[in-house]
Short mmCIF file of C-alpha atoms and ligand atoms in Angstrom, two decimals:
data_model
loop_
_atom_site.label_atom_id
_atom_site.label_comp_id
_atom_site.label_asym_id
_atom_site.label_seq_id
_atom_site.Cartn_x
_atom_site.Cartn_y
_atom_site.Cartn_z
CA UNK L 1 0.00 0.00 0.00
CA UNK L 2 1.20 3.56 -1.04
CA UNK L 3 0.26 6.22 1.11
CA UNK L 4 0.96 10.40 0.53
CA UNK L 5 4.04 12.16 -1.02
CA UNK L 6 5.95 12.98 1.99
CA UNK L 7 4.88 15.33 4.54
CA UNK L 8 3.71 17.94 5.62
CA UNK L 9 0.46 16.81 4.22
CA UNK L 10 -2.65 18.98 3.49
CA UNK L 11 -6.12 17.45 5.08
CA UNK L 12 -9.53 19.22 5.35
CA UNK L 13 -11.93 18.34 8.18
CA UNK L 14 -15.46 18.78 7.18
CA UNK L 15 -16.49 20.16 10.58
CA UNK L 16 -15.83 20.77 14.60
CA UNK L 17 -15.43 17.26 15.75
CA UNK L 18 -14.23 16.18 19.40
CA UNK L 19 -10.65 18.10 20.44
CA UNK L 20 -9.34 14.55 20.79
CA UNK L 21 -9.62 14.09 17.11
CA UNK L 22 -8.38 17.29 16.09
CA UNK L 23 -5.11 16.90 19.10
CA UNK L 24 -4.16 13.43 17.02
CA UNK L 25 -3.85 15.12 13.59
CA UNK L 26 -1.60 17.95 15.31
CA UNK L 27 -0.12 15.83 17.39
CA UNK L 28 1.36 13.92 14.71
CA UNK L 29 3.22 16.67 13.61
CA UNK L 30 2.38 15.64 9.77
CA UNK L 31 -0.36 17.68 8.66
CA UNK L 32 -1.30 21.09 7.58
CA UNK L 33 -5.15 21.08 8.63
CA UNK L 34 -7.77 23.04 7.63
CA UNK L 35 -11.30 23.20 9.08
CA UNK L 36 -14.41 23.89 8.88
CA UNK L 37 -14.82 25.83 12.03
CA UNK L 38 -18.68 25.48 12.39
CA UNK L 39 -21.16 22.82 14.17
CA UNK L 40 -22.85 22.85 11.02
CA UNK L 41 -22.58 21.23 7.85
CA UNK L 42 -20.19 22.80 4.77
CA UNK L 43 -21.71 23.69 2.31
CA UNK L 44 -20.69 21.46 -0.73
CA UNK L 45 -20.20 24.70 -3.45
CA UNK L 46 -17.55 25.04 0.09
CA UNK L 47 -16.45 21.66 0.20
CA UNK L 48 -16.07 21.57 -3.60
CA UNK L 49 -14.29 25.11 -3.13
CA UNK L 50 -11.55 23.68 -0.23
CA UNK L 51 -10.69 20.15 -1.29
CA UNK L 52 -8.39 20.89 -4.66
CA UNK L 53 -5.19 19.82 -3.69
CA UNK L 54 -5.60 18.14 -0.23
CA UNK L 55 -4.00 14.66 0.61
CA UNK L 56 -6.74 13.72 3.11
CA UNK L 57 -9.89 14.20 3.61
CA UNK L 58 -11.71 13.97 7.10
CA UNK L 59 -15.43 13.74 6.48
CA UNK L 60 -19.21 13.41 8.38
CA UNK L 61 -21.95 11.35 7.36
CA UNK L 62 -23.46 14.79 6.21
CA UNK L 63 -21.00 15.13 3.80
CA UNK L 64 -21.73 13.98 0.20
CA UNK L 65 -18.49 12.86 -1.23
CA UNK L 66 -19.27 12.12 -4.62
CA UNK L 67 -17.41 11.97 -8.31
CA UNK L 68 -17.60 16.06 -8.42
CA UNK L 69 -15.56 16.53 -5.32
CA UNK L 70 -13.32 13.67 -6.03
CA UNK L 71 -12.52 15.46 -9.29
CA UNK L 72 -12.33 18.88 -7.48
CA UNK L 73 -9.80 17.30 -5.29
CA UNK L 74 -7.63 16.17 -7.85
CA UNK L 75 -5.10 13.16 -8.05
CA UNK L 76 -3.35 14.65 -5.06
CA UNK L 77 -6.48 13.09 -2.53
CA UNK L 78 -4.65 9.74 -1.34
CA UNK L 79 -7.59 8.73 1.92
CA UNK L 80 -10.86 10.01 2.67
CA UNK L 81 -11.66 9.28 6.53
CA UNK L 82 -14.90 9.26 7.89
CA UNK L 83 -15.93 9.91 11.15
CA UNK L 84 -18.90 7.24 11.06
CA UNK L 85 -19.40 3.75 10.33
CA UNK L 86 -21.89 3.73 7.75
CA UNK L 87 -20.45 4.79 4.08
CA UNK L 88 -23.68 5.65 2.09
CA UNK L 89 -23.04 9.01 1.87
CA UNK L 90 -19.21 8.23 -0.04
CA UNK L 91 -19.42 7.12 -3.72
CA UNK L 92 -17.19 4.04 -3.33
CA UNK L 93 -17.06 2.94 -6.22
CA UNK L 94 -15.28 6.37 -7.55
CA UNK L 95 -12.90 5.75 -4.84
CA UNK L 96 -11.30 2.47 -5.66
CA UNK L 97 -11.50 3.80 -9.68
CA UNK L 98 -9.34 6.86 -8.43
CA UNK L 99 -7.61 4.45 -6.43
CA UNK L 100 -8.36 6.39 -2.97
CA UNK L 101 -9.02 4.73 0.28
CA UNK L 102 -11.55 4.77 2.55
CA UNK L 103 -11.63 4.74 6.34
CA UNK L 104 -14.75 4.59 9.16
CA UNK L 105 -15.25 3.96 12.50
CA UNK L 106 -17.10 0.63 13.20
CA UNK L 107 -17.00 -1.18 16.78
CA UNK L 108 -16.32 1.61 18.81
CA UNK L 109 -19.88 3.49 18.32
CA UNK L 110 -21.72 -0.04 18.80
CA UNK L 111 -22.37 0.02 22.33
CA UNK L 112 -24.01 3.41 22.35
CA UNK L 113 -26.30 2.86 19.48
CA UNK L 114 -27.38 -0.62 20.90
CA UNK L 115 -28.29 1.30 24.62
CA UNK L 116 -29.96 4.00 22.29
CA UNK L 117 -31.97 1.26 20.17
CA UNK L 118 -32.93 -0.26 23.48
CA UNK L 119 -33.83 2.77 24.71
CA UNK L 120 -35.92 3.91 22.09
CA UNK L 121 -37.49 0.42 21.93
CA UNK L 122 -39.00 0.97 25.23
CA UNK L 123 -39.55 4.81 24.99
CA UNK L 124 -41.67 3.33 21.42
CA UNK L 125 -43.47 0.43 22.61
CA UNK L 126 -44.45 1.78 26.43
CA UNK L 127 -45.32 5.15 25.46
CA UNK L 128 -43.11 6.83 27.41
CA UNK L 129 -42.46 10.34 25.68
CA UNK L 130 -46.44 10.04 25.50
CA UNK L 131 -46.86 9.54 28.86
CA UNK L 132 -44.66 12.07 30.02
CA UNK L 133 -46.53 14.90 27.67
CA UNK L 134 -49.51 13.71 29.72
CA UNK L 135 -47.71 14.45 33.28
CA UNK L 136 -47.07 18.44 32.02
CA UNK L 137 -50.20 18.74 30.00
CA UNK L 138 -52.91 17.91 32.87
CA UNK L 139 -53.86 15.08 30.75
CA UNK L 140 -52.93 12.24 33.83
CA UNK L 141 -56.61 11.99 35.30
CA UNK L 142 -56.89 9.01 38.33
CA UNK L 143 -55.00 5.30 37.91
CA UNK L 144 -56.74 3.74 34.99
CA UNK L 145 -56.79 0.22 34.04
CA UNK L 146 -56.42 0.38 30.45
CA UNK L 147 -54.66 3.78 30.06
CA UNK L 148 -51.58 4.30 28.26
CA UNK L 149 -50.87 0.31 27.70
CA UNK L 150 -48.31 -0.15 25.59
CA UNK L 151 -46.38 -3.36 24.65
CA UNK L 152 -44.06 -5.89 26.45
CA UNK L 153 -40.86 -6.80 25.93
CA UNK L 154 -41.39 -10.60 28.05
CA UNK L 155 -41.99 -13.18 25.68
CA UNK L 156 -42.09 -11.22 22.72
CA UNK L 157 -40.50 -12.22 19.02
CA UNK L 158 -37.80 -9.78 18.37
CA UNK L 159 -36.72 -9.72 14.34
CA UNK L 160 -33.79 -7.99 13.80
CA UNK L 161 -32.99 -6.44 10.15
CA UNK L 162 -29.21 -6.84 9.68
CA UNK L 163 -27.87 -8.75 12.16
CA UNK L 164 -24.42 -7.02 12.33
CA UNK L 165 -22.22 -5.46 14.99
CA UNK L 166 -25.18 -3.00 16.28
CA UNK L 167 -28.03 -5.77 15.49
CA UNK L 168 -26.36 -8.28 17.43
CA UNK L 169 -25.76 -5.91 20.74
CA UNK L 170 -29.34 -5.20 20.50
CA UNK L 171 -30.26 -8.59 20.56
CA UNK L 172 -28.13 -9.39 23.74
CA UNK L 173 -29.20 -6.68 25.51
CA UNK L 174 -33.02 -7.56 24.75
CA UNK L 175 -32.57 -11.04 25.56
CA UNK L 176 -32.53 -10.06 29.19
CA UNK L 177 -35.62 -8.65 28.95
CA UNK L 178 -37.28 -12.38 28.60
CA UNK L 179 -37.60 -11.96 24.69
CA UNK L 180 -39.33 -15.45 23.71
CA UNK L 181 -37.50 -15.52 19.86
CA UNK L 182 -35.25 -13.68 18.01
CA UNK L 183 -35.35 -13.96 14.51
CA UNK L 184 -33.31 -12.13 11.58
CA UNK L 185 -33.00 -11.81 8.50
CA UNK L 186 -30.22 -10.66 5.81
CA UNK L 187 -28.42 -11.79 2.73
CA UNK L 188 -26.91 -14.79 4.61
CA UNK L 189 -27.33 -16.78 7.53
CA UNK L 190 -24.69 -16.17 10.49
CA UNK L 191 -24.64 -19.36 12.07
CA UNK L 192 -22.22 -18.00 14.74
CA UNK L 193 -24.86 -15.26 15.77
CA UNK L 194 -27.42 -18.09 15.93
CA UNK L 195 -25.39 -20.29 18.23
CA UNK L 196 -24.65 -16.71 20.54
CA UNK L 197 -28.29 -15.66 20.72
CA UNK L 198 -30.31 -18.66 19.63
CA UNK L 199 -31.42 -16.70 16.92
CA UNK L 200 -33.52 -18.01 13.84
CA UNK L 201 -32.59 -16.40 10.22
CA UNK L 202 -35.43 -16.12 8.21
CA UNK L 203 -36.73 -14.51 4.55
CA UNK L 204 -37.76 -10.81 5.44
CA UNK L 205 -41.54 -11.71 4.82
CA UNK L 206 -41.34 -14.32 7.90
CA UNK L 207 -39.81 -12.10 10.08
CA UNK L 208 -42.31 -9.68 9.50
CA UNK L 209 -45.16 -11.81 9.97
CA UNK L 210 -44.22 -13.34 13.25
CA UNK L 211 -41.91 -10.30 14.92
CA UNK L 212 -43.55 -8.48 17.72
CA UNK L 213 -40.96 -5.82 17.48
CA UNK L 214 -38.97 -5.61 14.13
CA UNK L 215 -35.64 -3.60 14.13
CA UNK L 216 -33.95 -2.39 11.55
CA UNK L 217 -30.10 -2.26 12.07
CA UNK L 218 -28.58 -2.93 8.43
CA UNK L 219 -26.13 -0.97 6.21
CA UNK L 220 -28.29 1.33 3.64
CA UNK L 221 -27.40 -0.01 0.10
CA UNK L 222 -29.53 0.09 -2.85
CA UNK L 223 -31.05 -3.28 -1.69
CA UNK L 224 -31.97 -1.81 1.35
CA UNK L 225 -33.31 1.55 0.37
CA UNK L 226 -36.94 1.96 0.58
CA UNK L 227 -37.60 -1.76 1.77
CA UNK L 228 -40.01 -0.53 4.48
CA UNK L 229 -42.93 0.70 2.43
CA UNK L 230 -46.49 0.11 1.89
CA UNK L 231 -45.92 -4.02 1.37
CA UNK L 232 -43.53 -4.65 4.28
CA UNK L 233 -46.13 -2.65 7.09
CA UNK L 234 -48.99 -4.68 5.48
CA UNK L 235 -47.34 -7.71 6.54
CA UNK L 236 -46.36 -6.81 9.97
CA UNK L 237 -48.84 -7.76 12.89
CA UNK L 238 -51.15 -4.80 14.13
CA UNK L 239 -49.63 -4.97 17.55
CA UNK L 240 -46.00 -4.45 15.89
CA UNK L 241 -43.48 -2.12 17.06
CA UNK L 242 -40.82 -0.22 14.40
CA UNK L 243 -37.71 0.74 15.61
CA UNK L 244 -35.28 2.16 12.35
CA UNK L 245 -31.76 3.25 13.63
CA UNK L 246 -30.16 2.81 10.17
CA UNK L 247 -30.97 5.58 7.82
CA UNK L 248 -34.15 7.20 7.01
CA UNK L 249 -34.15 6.15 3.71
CA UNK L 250 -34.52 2.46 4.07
CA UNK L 251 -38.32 3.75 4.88
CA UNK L 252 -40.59 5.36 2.72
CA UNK L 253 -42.37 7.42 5.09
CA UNK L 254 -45.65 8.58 3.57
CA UNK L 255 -46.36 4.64 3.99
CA UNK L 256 -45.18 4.28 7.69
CA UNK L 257 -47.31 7.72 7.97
CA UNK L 258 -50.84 5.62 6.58
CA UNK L 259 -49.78 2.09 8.36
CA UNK L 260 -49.67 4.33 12.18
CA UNK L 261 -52.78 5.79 11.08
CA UNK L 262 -54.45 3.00 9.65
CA UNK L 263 -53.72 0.90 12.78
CA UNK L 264 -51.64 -1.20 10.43
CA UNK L 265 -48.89 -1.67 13.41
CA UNK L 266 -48.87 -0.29 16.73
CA UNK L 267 -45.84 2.55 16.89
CA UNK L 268 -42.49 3.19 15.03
CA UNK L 269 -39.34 4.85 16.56
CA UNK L 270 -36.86 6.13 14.86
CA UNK L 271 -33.25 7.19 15.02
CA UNK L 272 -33.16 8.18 11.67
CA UNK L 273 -35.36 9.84 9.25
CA UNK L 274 -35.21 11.74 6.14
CA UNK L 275 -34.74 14.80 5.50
CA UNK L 276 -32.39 15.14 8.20
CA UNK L 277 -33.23 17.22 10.42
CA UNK L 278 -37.14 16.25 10.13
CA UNK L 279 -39.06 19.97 9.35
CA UNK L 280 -41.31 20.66 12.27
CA UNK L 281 -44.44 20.65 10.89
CA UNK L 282 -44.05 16.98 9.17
CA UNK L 283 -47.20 14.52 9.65
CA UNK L 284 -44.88 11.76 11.66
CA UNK L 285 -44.49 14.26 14.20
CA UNK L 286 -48.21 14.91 14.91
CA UNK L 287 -48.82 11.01 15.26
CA UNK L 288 -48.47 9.97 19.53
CA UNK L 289 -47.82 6.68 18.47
CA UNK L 290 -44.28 7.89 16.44
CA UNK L 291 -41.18 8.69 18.43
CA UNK L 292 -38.74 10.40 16.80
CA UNK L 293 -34.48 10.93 18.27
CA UNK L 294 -32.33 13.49 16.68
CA UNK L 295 -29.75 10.97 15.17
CA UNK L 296 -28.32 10.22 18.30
CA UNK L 297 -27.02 6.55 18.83
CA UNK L 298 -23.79 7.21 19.19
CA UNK L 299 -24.09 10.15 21.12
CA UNK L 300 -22.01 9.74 24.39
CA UNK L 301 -19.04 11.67 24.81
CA UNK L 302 -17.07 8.83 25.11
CA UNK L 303 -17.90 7.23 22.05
CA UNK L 304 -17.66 10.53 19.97
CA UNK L 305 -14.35 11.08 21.10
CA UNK L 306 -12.93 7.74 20.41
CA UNK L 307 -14.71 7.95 17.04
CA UNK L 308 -12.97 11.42 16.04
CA UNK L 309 -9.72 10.01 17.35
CA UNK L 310 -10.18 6.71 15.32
CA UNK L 311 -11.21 8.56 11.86
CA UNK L 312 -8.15 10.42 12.74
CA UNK L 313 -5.62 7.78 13.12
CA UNK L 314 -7.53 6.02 9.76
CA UNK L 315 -6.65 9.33 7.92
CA UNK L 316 -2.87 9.13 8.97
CA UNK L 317 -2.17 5.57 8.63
CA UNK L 318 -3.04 5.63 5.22
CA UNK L 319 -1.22 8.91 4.01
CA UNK L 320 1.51 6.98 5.85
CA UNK L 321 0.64 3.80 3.81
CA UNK L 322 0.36 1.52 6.61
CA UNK L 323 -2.95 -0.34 8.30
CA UNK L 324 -5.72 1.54 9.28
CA UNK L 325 -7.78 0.25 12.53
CA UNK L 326 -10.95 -0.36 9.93
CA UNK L 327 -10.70 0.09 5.90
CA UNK L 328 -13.32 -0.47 3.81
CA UNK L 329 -12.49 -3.01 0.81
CA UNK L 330 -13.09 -1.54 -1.99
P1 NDP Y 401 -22.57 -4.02 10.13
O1 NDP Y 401 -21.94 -4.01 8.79
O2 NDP Y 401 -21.92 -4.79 11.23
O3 NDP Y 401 -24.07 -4.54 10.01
C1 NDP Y 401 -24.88 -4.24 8.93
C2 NDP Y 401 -25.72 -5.44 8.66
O4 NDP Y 401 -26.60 -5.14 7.58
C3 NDP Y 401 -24.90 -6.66 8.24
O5 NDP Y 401 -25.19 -7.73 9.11
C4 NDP Y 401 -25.41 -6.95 6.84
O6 NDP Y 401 -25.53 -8.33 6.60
C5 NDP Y 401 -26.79 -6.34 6.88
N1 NDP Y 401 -27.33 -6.18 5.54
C6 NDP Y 401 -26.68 -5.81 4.41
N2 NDP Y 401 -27.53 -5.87 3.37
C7 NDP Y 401 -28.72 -6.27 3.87
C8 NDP Y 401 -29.98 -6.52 3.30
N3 NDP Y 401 -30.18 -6.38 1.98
N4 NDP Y 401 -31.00 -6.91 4.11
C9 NDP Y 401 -30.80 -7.06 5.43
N5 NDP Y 401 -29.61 -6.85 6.02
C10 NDP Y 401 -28.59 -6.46 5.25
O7 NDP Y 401 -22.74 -2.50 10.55
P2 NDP Y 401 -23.10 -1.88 11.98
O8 NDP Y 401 -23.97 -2.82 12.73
O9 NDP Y 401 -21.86 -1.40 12.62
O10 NDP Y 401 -23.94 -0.59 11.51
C11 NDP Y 401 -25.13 -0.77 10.78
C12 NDP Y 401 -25.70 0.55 10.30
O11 NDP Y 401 -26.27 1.25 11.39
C13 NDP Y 401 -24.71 1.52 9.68
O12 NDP Y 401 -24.48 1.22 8.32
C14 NDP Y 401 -25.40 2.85 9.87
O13 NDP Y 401 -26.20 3.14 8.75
C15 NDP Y 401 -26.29 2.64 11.08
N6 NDP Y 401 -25.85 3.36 12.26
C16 NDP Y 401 -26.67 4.30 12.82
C17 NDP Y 401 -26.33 4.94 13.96
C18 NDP Y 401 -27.24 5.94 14.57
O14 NDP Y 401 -26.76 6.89 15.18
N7 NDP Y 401 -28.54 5.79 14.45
C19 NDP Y 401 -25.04 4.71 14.64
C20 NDP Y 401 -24.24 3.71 13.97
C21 NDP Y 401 -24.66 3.07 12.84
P3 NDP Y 401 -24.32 -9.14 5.92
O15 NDP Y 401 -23.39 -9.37 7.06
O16 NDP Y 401 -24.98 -10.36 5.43
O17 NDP Y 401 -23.76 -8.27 4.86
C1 DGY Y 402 -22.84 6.28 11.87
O1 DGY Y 402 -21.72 6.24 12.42
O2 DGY Y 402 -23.05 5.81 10.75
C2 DGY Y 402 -23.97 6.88 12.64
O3 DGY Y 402 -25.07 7.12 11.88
C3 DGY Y 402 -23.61 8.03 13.51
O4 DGY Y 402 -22.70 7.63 14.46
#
């Protein structure tokens, strides 16, 4: 592997990220850094503006990194480092052609998006942010039997969508909970995951028919895009929870808008949505039954900071030409 022309080497980071991450690109001494100095996203006329001649580029998952700014940035660009683990938002496939790699930041955000799925799997299905808006609106009358029932966890069917790092440390922290089954589905069986969790792999249609709760935890690819629609809700039970922490656009919300209506399942939750942020007056957020997070899974301080520190170290090992922690294969 070939990394930069020597030293110093010129890298743009798309945005204020955790000091950490910023103190391992000084610290190495090797890098000429500029920044976006903002908590919001560059513009891309700016990002297509900044990048000609850089070595490395240190990028968001807001970022669209695409043929036009791998053109912009000219033969110069050696490694584009992003400070996330999912990758739809880079064109790979104009990488490898320009021969640029590509590093992200899996493992270390997996914890926190697993306590945030779990999280917003009970917030969801035990109407919690409900509830709450009840307490400060005068709406809590007496103790009532059948008031703001929601649905258990205990011997539920769990089916998890893309059983990968963040899938499987849903499912063992769920399992606790006295979840009955967990099923999953994917392009392959894992038979490893099965053994761990006693976990069933099944075609998406089966999961969907028999999951009390279905959560969707894969990458977003063009096989994945869209694949909870009008169809997919119709097969779910009416007593379903939805819990998306992948990217908005493996749903096609006007559907999930007509199946929480309908009565078609029970509640969604979701992580992710799209646009990103969600405009205020869109119909999910009238709907009690729809919770909706900010994009937050890996949000703990901890996990932000190793993640900036990680994209970091990704972005220098390869203009050094040696290993990163996690490369995508191209
Ligand atoms: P992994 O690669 O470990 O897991 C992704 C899983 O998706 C894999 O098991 C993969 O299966 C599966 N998959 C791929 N294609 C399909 C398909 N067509 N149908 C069903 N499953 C499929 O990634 P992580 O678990 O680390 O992260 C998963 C995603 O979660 C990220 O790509 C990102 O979009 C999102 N994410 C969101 C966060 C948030 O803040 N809400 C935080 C972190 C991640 P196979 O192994 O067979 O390829
Ligand atoms: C990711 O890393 O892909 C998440 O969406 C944010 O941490």
């Amino acid at each position: 592997t070939r990394g930069a022309e020597s030293p110093p080497w010129r890298v743009l980071l798309t945005r204020r990220v955790p000091d950490s991450g910023v103190g391992a690109l000084e610290a190495s001494g090797q890098c000429e850094v500029q920044q976006w100095d903002s908590d919001d996203q560059i513009p891309q006329e700016e990002l297509l503006r900044r990048v000609p001649g850089i070595h490395g580029l240190y990028c968001l998952l807001t970022d669209r990194v695409d043929a036009a700014v791998l053109d912009a940035a000219g033969p110069s660009l050696k490694v584009i480092s992003t400070m996330s683990v999912g990758f739809d938002h880079l064109s790979l496939d104009e990488c490898k052609k320009r021969g640029i790699r590509v590093g992200y930041t899996p493992d270390v955000l997996t914890d926190a998006t697993a306590e945030l799925t779990v999280g917003l799997l009970l917030a969801t299905s035990r109407r919690l942010v409900e509830a709450a808006a009840e307490v400060k609106s005068g709406g809590w009358g007496t103790w009532k039997p059948m008031w703001m029932c929601g649905q258990g966890l205990s011997g539920s069917t769990v089916g998890v969508v893309g059983l990968g790092r963040i899938g499987m440390a849903v499912c063992e922290r769920l399992k606790p909970f006295g979840v009955r089954r967990v099923l999953y589905t994917g392009r392959n069986p894992k038979p490893d995951a099965e053994r761990r969790l006693d976990a069933q792999f099944l075609p998406l249609q089966g999961l969907l028919r028999e999951a009390d709760f279905v959560v969707v935890s894969c990458a977003l690819t063009d096989a994945t895009r869209g694949l909870f629609g009008r169809e997919a809700f119709a097969r779910m039970k009416r007593s379903a929870v939805f819990i998306n922490v992948s990217r908005g656009l493996i749903v096609n919300q006007d559907d999930l808008y007509d199946a929480l209506t309908s009565g078609e399942i029970a509640a969604a939750g979701l992580d992710v949505t799209t646009p990103e942020p969600l405009p205020t007056d869109h119909p999910l957020l009238s709907l009690s039954n729809c919770v909706i997070m900010p994009h937050i899974g890996s949000a703990t301080i901890d996990t932000r900071s190793k993640m900036a520190v990680m994209t970091a170290e990704n972005l220098l090992a390869g203009l050094r030409g040696e290993p990163m922690h996690a490369e995508l294969k191209l």
